[in-house]
Tab-separated table of C-alpha atoms in Angstrom:
chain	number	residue	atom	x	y	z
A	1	UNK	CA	-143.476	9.397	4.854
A	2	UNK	CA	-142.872	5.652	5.062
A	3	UNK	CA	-140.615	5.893	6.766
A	4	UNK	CA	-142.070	7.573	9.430
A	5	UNK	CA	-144.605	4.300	9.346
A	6	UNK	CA	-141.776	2.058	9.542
A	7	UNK	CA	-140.826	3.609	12.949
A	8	UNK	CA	-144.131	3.170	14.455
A	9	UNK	CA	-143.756	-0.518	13.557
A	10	UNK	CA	-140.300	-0.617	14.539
A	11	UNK	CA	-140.953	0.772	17.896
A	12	UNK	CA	-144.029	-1.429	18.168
A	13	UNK	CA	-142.080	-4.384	17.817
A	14	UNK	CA	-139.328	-3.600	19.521
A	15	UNK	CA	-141.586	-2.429	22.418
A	16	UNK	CA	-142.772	-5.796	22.975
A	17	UNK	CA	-139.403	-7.692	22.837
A	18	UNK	CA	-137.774	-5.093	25.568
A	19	UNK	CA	-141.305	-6.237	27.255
A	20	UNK	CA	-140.966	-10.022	27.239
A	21	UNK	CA	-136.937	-9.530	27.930
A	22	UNK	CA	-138.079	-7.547	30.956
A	23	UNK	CA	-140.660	-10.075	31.999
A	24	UNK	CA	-138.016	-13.171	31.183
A	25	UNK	CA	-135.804	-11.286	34.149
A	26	UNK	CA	-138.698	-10.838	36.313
A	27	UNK	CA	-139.483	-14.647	36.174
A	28	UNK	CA	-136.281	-15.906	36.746
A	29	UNK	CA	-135.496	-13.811	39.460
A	30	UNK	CA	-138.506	-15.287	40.993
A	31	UNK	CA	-137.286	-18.507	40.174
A	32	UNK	CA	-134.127	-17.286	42.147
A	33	UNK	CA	-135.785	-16.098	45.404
A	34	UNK	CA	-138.396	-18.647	45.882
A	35	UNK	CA	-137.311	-22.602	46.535
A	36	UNK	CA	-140.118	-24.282	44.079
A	37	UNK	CA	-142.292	-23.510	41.127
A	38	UNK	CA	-145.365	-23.344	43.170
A	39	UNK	CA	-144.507	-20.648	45.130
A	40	UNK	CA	-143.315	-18.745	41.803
A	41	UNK	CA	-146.744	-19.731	40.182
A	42	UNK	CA	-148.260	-17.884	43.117
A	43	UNK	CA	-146.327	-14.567	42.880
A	44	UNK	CA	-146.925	-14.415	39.136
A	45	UNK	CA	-150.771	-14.748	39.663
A	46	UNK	CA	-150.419	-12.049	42.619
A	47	UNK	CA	-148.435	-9.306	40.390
A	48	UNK	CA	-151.072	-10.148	37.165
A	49	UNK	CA	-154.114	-9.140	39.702
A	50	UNK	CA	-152.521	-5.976	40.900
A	51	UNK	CA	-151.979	-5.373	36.952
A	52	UNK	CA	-155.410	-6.408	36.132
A	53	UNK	CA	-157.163	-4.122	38.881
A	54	UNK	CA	-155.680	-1.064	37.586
A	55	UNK	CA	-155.766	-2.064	33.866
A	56	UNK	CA	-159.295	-2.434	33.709
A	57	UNK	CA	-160.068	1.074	35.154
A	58	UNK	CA	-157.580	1.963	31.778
A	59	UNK	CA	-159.732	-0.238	29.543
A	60	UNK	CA	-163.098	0.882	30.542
A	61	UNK	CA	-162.209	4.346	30.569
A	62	UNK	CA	-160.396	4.216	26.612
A	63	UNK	CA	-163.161	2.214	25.510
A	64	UNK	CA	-166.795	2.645	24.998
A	65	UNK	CA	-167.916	-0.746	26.365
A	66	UNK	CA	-170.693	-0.885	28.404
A	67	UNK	CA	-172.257	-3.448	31.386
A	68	UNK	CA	-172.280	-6.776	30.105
A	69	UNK	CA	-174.843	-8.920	30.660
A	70	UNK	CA	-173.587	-12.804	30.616
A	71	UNK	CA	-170.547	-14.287	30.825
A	72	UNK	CA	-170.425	-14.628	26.944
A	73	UNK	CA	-170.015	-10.507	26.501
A	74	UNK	CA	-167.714	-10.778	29.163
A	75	UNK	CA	-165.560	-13.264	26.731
A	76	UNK	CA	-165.628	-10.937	24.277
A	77	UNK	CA	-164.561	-8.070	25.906
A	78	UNK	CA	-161.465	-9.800	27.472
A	79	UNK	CA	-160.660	-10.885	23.679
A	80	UNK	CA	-160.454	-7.072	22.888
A	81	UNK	CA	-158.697	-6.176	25.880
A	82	UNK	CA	-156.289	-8.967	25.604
A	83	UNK	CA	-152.357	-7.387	25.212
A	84	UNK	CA	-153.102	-6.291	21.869
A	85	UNK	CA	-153.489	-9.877	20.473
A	86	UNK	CA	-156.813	-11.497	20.076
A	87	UNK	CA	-157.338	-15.063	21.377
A	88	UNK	CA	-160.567	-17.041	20.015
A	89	UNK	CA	-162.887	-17.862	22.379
A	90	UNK	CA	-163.779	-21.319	22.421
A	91	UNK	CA	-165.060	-24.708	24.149
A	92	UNK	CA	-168.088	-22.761	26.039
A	93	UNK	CA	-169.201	-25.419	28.776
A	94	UNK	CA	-173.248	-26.029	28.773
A	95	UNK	CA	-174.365	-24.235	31.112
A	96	UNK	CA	-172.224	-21.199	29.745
A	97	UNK	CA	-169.626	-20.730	32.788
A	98	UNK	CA	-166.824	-21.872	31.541
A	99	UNK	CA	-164.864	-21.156	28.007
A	100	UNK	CA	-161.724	-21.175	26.935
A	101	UNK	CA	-158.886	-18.350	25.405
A	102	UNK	CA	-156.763	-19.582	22.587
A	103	UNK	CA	-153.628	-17.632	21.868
A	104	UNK	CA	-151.985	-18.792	18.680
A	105	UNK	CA	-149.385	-16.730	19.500
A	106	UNK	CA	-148.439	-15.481	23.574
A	107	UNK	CA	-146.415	-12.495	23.062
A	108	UNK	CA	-144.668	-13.316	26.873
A	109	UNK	CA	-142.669	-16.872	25.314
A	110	UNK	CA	-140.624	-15.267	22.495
A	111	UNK	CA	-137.289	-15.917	23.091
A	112	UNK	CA	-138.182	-18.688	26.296
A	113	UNK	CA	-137.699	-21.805	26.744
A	114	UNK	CA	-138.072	-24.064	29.890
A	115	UNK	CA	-135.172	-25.312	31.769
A	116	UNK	CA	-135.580	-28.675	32.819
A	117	UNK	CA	-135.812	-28.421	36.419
A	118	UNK	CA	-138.822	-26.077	36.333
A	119	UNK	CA	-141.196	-28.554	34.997
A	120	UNK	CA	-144.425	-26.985	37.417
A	121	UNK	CA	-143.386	-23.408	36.162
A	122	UNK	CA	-146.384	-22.071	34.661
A	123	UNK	CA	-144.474	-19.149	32.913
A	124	UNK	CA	-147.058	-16.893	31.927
A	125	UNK	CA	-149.364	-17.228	35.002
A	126	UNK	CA	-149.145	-13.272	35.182
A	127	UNK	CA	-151.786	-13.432	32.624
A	128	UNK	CA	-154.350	-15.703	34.616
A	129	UNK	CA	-153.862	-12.539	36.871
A	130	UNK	CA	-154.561	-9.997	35.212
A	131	UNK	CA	-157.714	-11.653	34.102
A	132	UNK	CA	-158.467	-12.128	37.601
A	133	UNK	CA	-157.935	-8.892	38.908
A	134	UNK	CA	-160.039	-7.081	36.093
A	135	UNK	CA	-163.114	-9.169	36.303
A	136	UNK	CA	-162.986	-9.002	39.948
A	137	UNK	CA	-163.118	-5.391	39.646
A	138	UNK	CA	-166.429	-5.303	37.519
A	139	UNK	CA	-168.284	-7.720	40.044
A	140	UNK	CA	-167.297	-11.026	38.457
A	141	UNK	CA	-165.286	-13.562	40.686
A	142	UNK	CA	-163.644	-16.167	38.080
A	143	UNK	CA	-161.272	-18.854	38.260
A	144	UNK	CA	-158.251	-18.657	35.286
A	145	UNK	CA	-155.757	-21.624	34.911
A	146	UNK	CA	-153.661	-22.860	31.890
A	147	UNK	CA	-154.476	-25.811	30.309
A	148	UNK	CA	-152.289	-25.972	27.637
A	149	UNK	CA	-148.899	-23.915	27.034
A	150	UNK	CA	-146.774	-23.834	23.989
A	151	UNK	CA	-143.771	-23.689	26.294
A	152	UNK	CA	-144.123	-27.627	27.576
A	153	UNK	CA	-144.710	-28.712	24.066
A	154	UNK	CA	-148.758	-28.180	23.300
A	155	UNK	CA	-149.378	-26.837	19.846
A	156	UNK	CA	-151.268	-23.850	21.372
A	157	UNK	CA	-151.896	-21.621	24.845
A	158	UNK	CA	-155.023	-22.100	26.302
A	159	UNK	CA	-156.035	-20.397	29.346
A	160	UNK	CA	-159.255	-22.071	30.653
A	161	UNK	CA	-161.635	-19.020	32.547
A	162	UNK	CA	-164.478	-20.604	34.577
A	163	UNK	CA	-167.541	-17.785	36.621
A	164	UNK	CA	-167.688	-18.541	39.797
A	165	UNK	CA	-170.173	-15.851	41.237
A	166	UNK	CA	-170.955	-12.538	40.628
A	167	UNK	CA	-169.716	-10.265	43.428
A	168	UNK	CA	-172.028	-7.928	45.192
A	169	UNK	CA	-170.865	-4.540	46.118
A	170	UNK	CA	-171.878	-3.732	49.845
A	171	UNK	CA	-172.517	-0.105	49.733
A	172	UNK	CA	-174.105	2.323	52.440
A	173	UNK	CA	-177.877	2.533	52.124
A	174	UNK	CA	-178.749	5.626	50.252
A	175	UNK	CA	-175.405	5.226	47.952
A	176	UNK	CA	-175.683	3.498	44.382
């Protein structure tokens, strides 16, 4: 029988590194077909919304989360929808629009490391994305950036999410 639950954590595991091997080769053949970072940066965040508008639908419908109310339940739900890792929420701005996600640990940089002449590459961008492309989906326009990246030497990731409105669905009179 343990070994059976050795195979679940084997497959786990090695689930995730065929994952961030696949996403290394997606990244540098971006790197390939566009002529700087910036424009890379920009098809990262592109593909991480189109993965973040259909994961959501996923989330909500495995899950038993409800409307939030603030942007504070809203942080907490992307912390448990995160890529199966939990980032602490932190540095919540005054007026409670901005915070930001800590990952001890991005599961995207195993095995990565920066060449030189790619100093603008934000590497993980997909994930600033995704986060998009969800919250968009339940009425919440936000702003994600990365403020801090293991990859170009900071001691953690930090992606910094900031509301910028709440989006109001336009439907026909009559239809809720």
């Amino acid at each position: 029988m343990s070994r059976q639950a050795n195979r679940g954590t084997e497959s786990k595991k090695m689930s995730s590194e065929l994952f961030t091997l696949t996403y290394g080769a997606l990244v540098t053949q971006l790197c390939k077909d566009y002529e700087n970072d910036e424009d890379v940066n920009k098809q990262l965040d592109r593909m991480g919304y189109n993965i973040g508008v259909r994961l959501i639908e996923d989330f909500l419908a495995r899950s038993n989360v409800g409307r939030c109310h603030d942007f504070r339940e809203t942080a907490d739900v992307i912390a448990k929808m995160y890529l199966g890792i939990t980032p602490s929420i932190t540095n919540w701005s005054p007026a409670g629009d901005e915070f930001s996600l800590i990952l001890e640990n991005n599961p995207l940089v195993d095995f990565v490391e920066l060449p030189d002449n790619h100093s603008a590459l934000i590497y993980s961008n997909l994930l600033c994305g995704v986060l998009r492309g969800a919250l968009e989906m339940v009425q919440m326009a936000v702003e994600a950036k990365f403020v801090q990246d293991t990859l170009k030497g900071d001691g953690v990731t930090e992606i910094r999410m900031r509301f910028i409105r709440r989006i109001e669905d336009n439907l026909p009179a009559g239809e809720e």
